[in-house]
Coordinates of C-alpha atoms in Angstrom, one line a residue:
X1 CA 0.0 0.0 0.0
X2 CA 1.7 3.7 -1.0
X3 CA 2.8 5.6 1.9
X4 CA 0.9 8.7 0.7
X5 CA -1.7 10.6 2.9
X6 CA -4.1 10.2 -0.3
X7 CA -7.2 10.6 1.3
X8 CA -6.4 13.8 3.0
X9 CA -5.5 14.7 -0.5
X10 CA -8.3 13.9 -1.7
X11 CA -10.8 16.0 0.5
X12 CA -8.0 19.5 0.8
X13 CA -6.9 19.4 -3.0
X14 CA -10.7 19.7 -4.2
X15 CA -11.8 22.1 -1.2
X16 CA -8.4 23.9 -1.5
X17 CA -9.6 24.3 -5.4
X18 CA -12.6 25.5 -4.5
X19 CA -11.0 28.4 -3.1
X20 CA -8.6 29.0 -5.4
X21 CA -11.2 29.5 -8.2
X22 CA -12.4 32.3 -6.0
X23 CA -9.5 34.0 -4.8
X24 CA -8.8 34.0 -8.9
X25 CA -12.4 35.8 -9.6
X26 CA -11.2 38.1 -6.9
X27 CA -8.2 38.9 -8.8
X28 CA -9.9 38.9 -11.8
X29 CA -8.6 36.2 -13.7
X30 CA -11.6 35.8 -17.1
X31 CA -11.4 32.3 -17.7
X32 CA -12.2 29.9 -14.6
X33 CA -13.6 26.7 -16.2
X34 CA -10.7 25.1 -17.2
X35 CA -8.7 25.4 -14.0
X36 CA -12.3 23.9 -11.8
X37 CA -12.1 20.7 -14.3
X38 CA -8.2 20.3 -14.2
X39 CA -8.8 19.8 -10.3
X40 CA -11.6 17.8 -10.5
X41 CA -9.9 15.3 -13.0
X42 CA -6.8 15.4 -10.9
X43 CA -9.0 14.1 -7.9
X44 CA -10.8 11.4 -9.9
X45 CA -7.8 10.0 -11.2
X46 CA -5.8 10.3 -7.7
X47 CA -8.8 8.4 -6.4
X48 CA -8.3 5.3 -8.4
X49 CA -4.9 5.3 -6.5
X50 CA -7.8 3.8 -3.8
X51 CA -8.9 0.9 -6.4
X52 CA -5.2 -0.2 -7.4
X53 CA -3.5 0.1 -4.1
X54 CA -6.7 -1.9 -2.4
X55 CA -6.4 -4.6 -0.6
X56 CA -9.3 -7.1 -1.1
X57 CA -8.1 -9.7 0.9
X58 CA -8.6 -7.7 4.4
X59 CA -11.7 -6.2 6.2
X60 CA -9.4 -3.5 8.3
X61 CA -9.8 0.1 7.4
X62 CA -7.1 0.8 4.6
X63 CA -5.1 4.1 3.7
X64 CA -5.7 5.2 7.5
X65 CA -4.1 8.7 8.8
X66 CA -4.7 9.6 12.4
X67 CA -3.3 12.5 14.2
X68 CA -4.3 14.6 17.1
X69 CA -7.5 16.9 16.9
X70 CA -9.0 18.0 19.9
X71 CA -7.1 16.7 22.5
X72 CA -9.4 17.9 25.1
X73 CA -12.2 16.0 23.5
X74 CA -10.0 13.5 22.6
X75 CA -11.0 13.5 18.8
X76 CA -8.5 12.6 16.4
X77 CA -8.3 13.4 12.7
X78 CA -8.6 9.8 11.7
X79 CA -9.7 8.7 8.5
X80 CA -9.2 5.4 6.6
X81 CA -11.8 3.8 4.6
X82 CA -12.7 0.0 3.5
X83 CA -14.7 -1.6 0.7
X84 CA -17.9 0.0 1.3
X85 CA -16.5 3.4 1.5
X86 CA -13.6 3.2 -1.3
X87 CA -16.4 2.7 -4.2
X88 CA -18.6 5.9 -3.2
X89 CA -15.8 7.7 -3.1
X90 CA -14.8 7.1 -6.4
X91 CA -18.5 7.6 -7.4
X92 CA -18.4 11.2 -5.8
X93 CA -15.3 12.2 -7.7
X94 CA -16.2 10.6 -10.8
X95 CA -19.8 12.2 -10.7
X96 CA -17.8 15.9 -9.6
X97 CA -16.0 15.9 -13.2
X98 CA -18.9 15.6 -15.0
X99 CA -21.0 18.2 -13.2
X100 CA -18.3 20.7 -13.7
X101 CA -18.7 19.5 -17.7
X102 CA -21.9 19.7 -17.6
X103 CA -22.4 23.7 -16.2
X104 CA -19.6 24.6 -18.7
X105 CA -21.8 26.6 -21.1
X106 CA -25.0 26.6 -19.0
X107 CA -23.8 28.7 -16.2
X108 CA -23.1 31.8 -17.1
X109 CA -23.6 34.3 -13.7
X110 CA -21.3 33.7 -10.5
X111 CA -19.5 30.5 -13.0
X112 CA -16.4 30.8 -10.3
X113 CA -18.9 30.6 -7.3
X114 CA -20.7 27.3 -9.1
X115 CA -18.1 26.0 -9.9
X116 CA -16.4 26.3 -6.5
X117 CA -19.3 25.0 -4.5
X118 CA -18.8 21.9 -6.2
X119 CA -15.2 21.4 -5.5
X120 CA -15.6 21.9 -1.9
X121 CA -18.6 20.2 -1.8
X122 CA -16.5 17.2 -3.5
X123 CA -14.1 17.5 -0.9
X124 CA -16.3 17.0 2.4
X125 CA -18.2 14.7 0.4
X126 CA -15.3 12.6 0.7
X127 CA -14.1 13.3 4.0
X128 CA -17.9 11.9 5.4
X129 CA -16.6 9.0 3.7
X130 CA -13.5 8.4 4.9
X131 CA -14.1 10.0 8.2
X132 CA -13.3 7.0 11.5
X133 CA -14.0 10.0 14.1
X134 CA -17.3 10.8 15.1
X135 CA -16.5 14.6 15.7
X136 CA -14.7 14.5 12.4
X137 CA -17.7 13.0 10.7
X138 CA -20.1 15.1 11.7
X139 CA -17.8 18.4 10.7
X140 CA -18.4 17.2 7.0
X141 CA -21.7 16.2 7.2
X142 CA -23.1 19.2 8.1
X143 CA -20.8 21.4 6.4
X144 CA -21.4 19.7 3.2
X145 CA -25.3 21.4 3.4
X146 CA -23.8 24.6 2.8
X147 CA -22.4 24.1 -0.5
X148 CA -25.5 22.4 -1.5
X149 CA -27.9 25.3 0.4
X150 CA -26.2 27.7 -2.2
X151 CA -26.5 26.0 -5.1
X152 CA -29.7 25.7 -4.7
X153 CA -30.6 28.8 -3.3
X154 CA -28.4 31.0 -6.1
X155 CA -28.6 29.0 -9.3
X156 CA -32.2 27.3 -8.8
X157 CA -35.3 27.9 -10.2
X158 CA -38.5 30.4 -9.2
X159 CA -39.4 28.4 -6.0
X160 CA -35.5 28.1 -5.2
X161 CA -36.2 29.7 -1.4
X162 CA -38.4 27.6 -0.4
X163 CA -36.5 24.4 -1.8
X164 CA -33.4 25.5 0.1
X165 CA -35.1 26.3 3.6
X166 CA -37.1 22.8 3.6
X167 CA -34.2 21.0 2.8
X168 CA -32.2 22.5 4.6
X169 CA -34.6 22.3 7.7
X170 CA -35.1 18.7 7.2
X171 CA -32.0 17.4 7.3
X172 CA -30.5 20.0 10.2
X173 CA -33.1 17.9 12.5
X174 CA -32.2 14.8 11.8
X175 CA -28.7 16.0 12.3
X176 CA -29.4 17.2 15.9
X177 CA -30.4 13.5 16.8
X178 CA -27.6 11.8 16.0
X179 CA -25.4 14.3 17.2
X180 CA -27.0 13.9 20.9
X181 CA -25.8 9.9 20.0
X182 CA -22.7 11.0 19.2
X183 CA -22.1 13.0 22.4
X184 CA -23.8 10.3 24.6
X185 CA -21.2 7.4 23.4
X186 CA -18.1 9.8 24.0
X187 CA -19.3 9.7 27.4
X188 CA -19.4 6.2 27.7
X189 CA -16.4 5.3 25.8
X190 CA -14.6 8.6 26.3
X191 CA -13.6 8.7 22.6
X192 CA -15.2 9.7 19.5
X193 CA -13.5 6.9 17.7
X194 CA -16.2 5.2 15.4
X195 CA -14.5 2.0 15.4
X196 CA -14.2 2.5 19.1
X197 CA -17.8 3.0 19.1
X198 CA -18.3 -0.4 17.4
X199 CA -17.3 -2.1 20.2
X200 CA -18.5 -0.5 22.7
X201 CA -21.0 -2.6 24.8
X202 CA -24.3 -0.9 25.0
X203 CA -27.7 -2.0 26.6
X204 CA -31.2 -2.9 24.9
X205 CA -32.8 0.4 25.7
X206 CA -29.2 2.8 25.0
X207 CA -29.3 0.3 21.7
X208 CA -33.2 1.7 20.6
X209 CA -32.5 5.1 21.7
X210 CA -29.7 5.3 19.6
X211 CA -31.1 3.7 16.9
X212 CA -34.0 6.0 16.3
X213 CA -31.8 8.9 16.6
X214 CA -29.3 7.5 13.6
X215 CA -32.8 5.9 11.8
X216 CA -34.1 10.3 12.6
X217 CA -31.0 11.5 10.8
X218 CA -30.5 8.9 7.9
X219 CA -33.9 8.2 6.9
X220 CA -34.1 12.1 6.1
X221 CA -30.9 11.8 3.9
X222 CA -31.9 9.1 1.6
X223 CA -34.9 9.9 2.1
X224 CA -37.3 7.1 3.0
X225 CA -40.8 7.4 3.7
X226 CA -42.5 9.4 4.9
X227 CA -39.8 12.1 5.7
X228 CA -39.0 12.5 1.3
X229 CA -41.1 14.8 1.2
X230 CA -38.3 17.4 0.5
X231 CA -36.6 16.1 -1.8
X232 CA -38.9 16.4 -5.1
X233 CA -38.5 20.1 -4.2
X234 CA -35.1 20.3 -3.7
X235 CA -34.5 18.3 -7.5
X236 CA -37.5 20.5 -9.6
X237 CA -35.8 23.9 -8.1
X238 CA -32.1 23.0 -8.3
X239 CA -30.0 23.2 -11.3
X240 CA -28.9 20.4 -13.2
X241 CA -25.5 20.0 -11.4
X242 CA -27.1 20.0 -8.2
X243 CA -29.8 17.4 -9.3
X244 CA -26.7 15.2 -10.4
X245 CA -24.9 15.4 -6.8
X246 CA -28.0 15.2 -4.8
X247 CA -29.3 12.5 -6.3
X248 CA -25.5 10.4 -7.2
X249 CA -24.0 11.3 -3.8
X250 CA -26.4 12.7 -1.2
X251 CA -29.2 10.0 -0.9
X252 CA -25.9 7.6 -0.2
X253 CA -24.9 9.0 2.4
X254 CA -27.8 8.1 4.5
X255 CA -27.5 4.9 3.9
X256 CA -24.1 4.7 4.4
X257 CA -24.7 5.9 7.4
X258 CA -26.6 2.7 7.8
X259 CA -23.5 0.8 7.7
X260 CA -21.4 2.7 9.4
X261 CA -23.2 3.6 12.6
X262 CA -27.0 1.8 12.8
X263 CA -26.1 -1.6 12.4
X264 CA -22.2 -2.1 13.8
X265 CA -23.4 0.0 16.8
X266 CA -26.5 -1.0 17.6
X267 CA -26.6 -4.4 16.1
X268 CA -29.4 -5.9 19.0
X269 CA -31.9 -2.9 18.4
X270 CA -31.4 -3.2 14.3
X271 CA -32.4 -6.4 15.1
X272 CA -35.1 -5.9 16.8
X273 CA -36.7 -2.8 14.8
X274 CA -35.2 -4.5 11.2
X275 CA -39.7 -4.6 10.5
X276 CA -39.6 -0.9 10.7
X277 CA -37.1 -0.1 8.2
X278 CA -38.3 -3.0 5.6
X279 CA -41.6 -1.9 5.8
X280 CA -40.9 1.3 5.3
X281 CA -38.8 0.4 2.3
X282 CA -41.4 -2.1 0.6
X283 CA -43.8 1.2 1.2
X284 CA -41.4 3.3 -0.5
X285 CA -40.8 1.0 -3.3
X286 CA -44.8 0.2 -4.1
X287 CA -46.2 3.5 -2.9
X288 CA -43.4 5.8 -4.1
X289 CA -43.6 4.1 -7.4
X290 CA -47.2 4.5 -8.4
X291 CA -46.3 8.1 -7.4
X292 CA -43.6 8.3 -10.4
X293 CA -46.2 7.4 -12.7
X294 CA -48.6 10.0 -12.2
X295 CA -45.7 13.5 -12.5
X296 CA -45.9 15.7 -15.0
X297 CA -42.8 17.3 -15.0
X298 CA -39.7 15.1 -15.9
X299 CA -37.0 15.9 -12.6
X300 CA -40.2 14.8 -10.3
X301 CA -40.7 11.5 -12.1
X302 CA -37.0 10.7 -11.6
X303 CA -37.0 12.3 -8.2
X304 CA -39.8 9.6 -7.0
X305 CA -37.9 7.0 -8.8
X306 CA -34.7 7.8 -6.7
X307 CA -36.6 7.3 -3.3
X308 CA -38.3 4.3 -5.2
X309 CA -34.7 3.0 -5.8
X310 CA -33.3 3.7 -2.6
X311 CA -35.9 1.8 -1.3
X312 CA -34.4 -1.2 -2.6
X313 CA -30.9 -0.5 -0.8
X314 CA -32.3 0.3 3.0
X315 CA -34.3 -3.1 2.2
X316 CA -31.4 -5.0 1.2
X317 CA -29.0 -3.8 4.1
X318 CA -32.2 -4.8 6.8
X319 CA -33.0 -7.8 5.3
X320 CA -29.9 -9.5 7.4
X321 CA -31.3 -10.8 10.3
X322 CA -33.7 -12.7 8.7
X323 CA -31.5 -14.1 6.1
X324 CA -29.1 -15.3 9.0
X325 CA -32.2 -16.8 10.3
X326 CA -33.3 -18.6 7.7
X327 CA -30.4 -19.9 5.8
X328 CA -28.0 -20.2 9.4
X329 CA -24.8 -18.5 7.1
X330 CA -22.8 -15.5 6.6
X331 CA -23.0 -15.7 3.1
X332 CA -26.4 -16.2 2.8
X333 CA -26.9 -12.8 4.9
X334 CA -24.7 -11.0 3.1
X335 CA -26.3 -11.4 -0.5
X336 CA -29.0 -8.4 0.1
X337 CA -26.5 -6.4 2.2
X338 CA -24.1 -6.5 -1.2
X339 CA -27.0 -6.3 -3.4
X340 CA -27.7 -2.8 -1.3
X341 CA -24.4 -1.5 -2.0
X342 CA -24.1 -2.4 -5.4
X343 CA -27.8 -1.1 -5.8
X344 CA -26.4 2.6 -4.3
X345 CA -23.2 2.7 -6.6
X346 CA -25.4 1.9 -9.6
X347 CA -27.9 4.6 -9.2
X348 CA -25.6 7.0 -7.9
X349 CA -24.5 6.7 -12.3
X350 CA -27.9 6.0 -13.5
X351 CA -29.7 8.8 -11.5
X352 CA -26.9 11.3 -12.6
X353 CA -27.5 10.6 -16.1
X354 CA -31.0 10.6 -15.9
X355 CA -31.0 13.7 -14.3
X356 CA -28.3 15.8 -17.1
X357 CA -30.5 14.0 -19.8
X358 CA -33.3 16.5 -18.4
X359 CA -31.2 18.6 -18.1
X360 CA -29.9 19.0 -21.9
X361 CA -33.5 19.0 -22.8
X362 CA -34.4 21.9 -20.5
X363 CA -30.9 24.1 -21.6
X364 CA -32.9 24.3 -25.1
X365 CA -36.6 24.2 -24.4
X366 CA -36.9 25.5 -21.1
X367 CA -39.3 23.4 -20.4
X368 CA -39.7 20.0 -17.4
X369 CA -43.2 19.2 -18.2
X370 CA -43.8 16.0 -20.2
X371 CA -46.5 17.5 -22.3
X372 CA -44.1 20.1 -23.7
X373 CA -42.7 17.2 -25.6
X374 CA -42.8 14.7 -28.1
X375 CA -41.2 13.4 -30.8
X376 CA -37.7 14.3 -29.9
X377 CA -36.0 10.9 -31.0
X378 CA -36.9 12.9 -34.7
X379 CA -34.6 15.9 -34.2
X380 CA -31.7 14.5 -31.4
X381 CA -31.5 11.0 -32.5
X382 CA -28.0 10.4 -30.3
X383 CA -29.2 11.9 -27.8
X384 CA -32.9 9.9 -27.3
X385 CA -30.4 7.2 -27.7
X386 CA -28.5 7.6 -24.7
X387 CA -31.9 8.8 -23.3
X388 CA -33.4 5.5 -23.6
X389 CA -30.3 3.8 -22.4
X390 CA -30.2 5.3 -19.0
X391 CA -34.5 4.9 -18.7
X392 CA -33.9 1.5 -19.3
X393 CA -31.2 0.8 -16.8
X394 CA -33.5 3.1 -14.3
X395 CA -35.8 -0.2 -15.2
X396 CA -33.3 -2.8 -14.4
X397 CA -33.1 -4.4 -17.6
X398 CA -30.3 -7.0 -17.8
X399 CA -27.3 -5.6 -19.1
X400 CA -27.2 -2.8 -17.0
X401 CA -26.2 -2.2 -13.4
X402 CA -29.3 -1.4 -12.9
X403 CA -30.4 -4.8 -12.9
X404 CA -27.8 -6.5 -10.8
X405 CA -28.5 -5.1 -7.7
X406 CA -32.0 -5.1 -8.1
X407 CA -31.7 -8.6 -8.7
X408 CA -29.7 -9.5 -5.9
X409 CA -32.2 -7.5 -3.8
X410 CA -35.2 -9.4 -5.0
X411 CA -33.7 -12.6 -4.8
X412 CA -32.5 -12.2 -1.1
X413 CA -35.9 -11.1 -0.4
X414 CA -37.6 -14.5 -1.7
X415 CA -35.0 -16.4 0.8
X416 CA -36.1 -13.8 3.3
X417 CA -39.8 -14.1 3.2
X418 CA -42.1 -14.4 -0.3
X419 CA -44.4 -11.4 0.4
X420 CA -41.3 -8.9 0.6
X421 CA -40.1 -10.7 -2.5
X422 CA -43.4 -10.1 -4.3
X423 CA -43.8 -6.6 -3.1
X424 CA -40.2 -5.8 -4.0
X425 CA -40.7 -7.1 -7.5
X426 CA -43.1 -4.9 -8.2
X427 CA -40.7 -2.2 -8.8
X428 CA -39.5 -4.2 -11.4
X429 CA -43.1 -3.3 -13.2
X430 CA -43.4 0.3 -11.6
X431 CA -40.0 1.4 -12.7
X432 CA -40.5 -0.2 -16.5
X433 CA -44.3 0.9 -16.4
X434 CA -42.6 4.6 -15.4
X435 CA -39.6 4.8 -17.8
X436 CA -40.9 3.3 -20.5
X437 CA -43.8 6.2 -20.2
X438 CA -41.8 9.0 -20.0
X439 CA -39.6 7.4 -22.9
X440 CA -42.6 7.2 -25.0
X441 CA -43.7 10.2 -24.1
X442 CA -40.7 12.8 -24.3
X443 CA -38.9 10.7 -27.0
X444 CA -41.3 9.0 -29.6
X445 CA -44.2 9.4 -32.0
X446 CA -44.4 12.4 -34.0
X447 CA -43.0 16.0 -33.6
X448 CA -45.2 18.0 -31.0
X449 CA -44.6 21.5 -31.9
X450 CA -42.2 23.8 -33.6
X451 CA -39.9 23.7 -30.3
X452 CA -39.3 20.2 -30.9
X453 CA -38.8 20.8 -34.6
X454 CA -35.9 23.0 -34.2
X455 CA -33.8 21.1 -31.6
X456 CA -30.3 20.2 -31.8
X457 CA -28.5 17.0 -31.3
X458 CA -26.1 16.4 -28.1
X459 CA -22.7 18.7 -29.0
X460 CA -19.4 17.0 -28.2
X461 CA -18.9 18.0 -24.9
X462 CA -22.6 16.4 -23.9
X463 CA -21.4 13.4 -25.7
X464 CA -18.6 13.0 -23.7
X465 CA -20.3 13.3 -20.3
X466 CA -23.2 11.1 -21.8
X467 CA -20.8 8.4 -22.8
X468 CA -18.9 8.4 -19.9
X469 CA -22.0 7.8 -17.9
X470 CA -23.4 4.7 -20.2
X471 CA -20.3 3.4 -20.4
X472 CA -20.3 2.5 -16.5
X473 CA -23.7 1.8 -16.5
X474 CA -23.0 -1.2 -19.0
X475 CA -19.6 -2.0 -17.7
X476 CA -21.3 -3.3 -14.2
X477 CA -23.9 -4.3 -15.7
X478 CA -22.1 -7.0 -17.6
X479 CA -19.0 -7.2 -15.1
X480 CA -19.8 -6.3 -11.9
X481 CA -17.3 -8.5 -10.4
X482 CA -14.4 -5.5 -9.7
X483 CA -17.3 -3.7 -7.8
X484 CA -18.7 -7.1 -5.9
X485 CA -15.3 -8.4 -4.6
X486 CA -13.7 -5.1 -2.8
X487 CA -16.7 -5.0 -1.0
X488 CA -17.4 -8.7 0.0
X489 CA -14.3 -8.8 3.3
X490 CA -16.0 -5.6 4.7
X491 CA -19.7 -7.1 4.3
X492 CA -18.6 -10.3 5.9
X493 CA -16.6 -8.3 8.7
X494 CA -19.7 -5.7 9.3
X495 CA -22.0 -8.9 9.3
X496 CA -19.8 -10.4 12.7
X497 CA -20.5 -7.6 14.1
X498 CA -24.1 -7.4 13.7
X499 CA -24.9 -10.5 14.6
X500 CA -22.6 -10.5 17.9
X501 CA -24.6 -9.3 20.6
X502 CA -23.7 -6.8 22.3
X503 CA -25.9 -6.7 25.3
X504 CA -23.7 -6.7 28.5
X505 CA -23.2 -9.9 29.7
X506 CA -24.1 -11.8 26.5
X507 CA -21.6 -14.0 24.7
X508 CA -23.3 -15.2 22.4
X509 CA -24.8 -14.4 18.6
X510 CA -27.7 -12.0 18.5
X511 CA -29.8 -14.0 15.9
X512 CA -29.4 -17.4 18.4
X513 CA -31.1 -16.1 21.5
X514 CA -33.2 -13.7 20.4
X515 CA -36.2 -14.0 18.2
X516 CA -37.5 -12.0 15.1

């Protein structure tokens, strides 16, 4: 492994750019666009240092730094990261160079402030990731609001204000909850070490108690039901850059935060409240679903379709316990747990593309409403064929990586238990029943109006970001094996934990001596 403080790098060089890009719009500097993409491709490809240099063999945290923070709160600047981590990270700075592509000619008021708010936003992005303190961790995830509050507030459409202040609201409450955890397991443990926190023995009610206030603050982030509420909002009023990040980055970190803190921590009260999260994940995925169908305006449809989707990844990371109780191994548990994660990476690239695709539509006819359209296949051929592309991986279709963890969702689900299977399924109909609608009726049929008549195709720079996008989306879909195996030794290592009680005074496995 290189000797290299690379993920410090790779928060401070993007945040560090950030600034730059401002103190050169300061100075007065006319031409900012190239020096925000020459540090956002310098990040992505320093990232994939974290894919090489990976070792897959080994569920300890990797590329770990850890000095002294706050020695009076004993909170250390620790970060390292494993094989759930390493791939959203990769996804973040992946997604970051094409968002700064994609505002190139779009944004032409406050480009360096934009373009900045995405670089910094990149960069505590990543350090949420790779963050192993719990002071440390909370730092970026609530400074990584701001960024976004901006972006929204300055570059989004009529209703912008009102976007910003109810997202903004929503997710500053779940954030006081689980900083209250936070501050109540530093006073047991007298560290704010996250892996310190892992083990650190808790009872049945401290287990609950914590567990709703992590379930108060990561629910809002994905968003499940019913607390979504603010996110079709946020999408419809923020620009197409911020739709890309919000819905490719954002909505994982919730569920990341799943992983991370919900079930290592509190393994005995996930176990015990694992019905509330599937059920309100099968109601997000059937309910949510028939509420796609019925939108107008093209960044809902997909907005639903991302609390739809990320339905599917807070059901396949619950659906543990009763796999371990039913099929009696590790491996059997794991399968909707991976399934999850793969399910997250995937629509981190499929949601992104769905979301520019909208995006290059409304750059020429100002327009989001479905009606507006019609016929577009006629005048931007390449582009309704990337179009349909990404709608059909949105549906799962084999191929895709769309499909595989869908698939590995649905078919943990049936060893689980047959209703969730069933009910999960059926956002294998809702999200073909939805795509394929908007599909027909944005893309196909005959020419609606003049509007449509006089479009242009996708230029070369929307090509590239467009190409970049489908070519990921088919590469896991037909070889997802380089994402599957860096993730399997930190599943199987999460999974000992989680079904270890850790109930004072118990020895033994969770699942054994307690019941469903």
């Amino acid at each position: 492994m290189i000797d290299f403080p690379l993920l410090s790098v790779l928060i401070w060089l993007p945040v560090a750019g950030g600034i730059l890009l401002l103190v050169m719009d300061g100075l007065g500097f006319p031409n900012i666009r190239p020096v925000a993409l020459l540090v956002a491709i310098a990040t992505f490809l320093l990232s994939l240092g974290l894919y090489t240099e990976f070792d897959v063999g080994t569920a300890a945290m990797q590329f770990q730094e850890k000095v002294p923070w706050i020695a009076a709160l004993n909170a250390n600047y620790h970060l390292g990261i494993d094989g759930i981590s390493m791939p959203l990270i990769i996804l973040t700075t992946f997604t970051t160079v094409l968002v700064v592509l994609a505002g190139w000619e779009v944004i032409r008021t406050k480009v360096s402030q934009y373009l900045a708010a995405f670089l910094i936003m990149e960069g505590l992005m990543n350090g949420v990731f790779a963050a192993l303190d719990g002071v440390l961790f909370y730092v970026f995830w609530e400074t990584m609001l701001v960024p976004m509050f901006l972006i929204i507030g300055v570059w989004g459409g009529p209703r912008r204000v009102y976007a910003t202040i109810k997202f903004f609201l929503y997710t500053f409450f779940g954030s006081v909850f689980m900083l209250v955890a936070l501050i109540y397991m530093y006073l047991q443990s007298g560290s704010f070490s996250i892996l310190g926190f892992h083990a650190l023995p808790l009872g049945m009610t401290e287990q609950v108690l914590i567990f709703i206030a992590f379930l108060l603050a990561f629910a809002v982030k994905v968003p499940m039901w019913p607390v979504h509420t603010w996110l079709p909002d946020a999408h419809v009023e923020a620009p197409t850059g911020g739709s890309m990040i919000l819905a490719a980055i954002m909505l994982k970190i919730g569920a990341y935060g799943f992983l991370r803190f919900s079930l290592p921590i509190t393994p005995d009260a996930s176990m015990a409240l694992d019905w509330v999260i599937i059920l309100l994940s099968l109601v997000a995925i059937v309910y949510i679903g028939f509420v796609a169908l019925v939108q107008e305006d093209m960044k809902k449809l997909i907005a639903y379709s991302s609390i739809a989707h990320m339905g599917f990844v807070t059901l396949g990371i619950f659906l543990v316990f009763t796999l371990m109780e039913n099929t009696g191994s590790m491996q059997g548990a794991g399968l909707g747990m991976e399934g999850g994660i793969v399910q997250m990476i995937s629509h981190g690239f499929i949601s992104g593309a769905m979301f520019l695709c909208v995006g290059i539509m409304y750059d020429r006819m100002h327009s989001r409403q479905i009606s507006d359209y019609g016929g577009v296949a006629n005048t931007m051929p390449v582009f309704a064929g990337f179009m349909v592309l990404f709608a059909m991986a949105n549906a799962g279709l084999p191929g895709t990586s769309g499909f595989v963890g869908e698939f590995m969702v649905v078919l943990a689900s049936f060893k689980a238990n047959i209703w969730f299977a069933i009910l999960a399924a059926t956002t294998l109909i809702l999200g073909a029943a939805y795509s394929l609608w908007l599909v027909k009726r944005v893309l196909f049929g005959d020419i609606a109006n003049d509007k449509v008549r006089q479009l242009e195709d996708i230029n070369r720079r929307e090509f590239v970001i467009l190409a970049s996008f489908a070519a990921v989306v088919l590469l896991f879909g037909l070889w997802p094996a380089p994402l599957v195996e860096v993730m399997h030794a930190s599943v199987d290592n999460l999974l000992s934990h989680v079904i270890v009680s850790k109930l004072p005074g118990e020895t033994g496995v969770a699942l054994l001596g307690a019941g469903q």
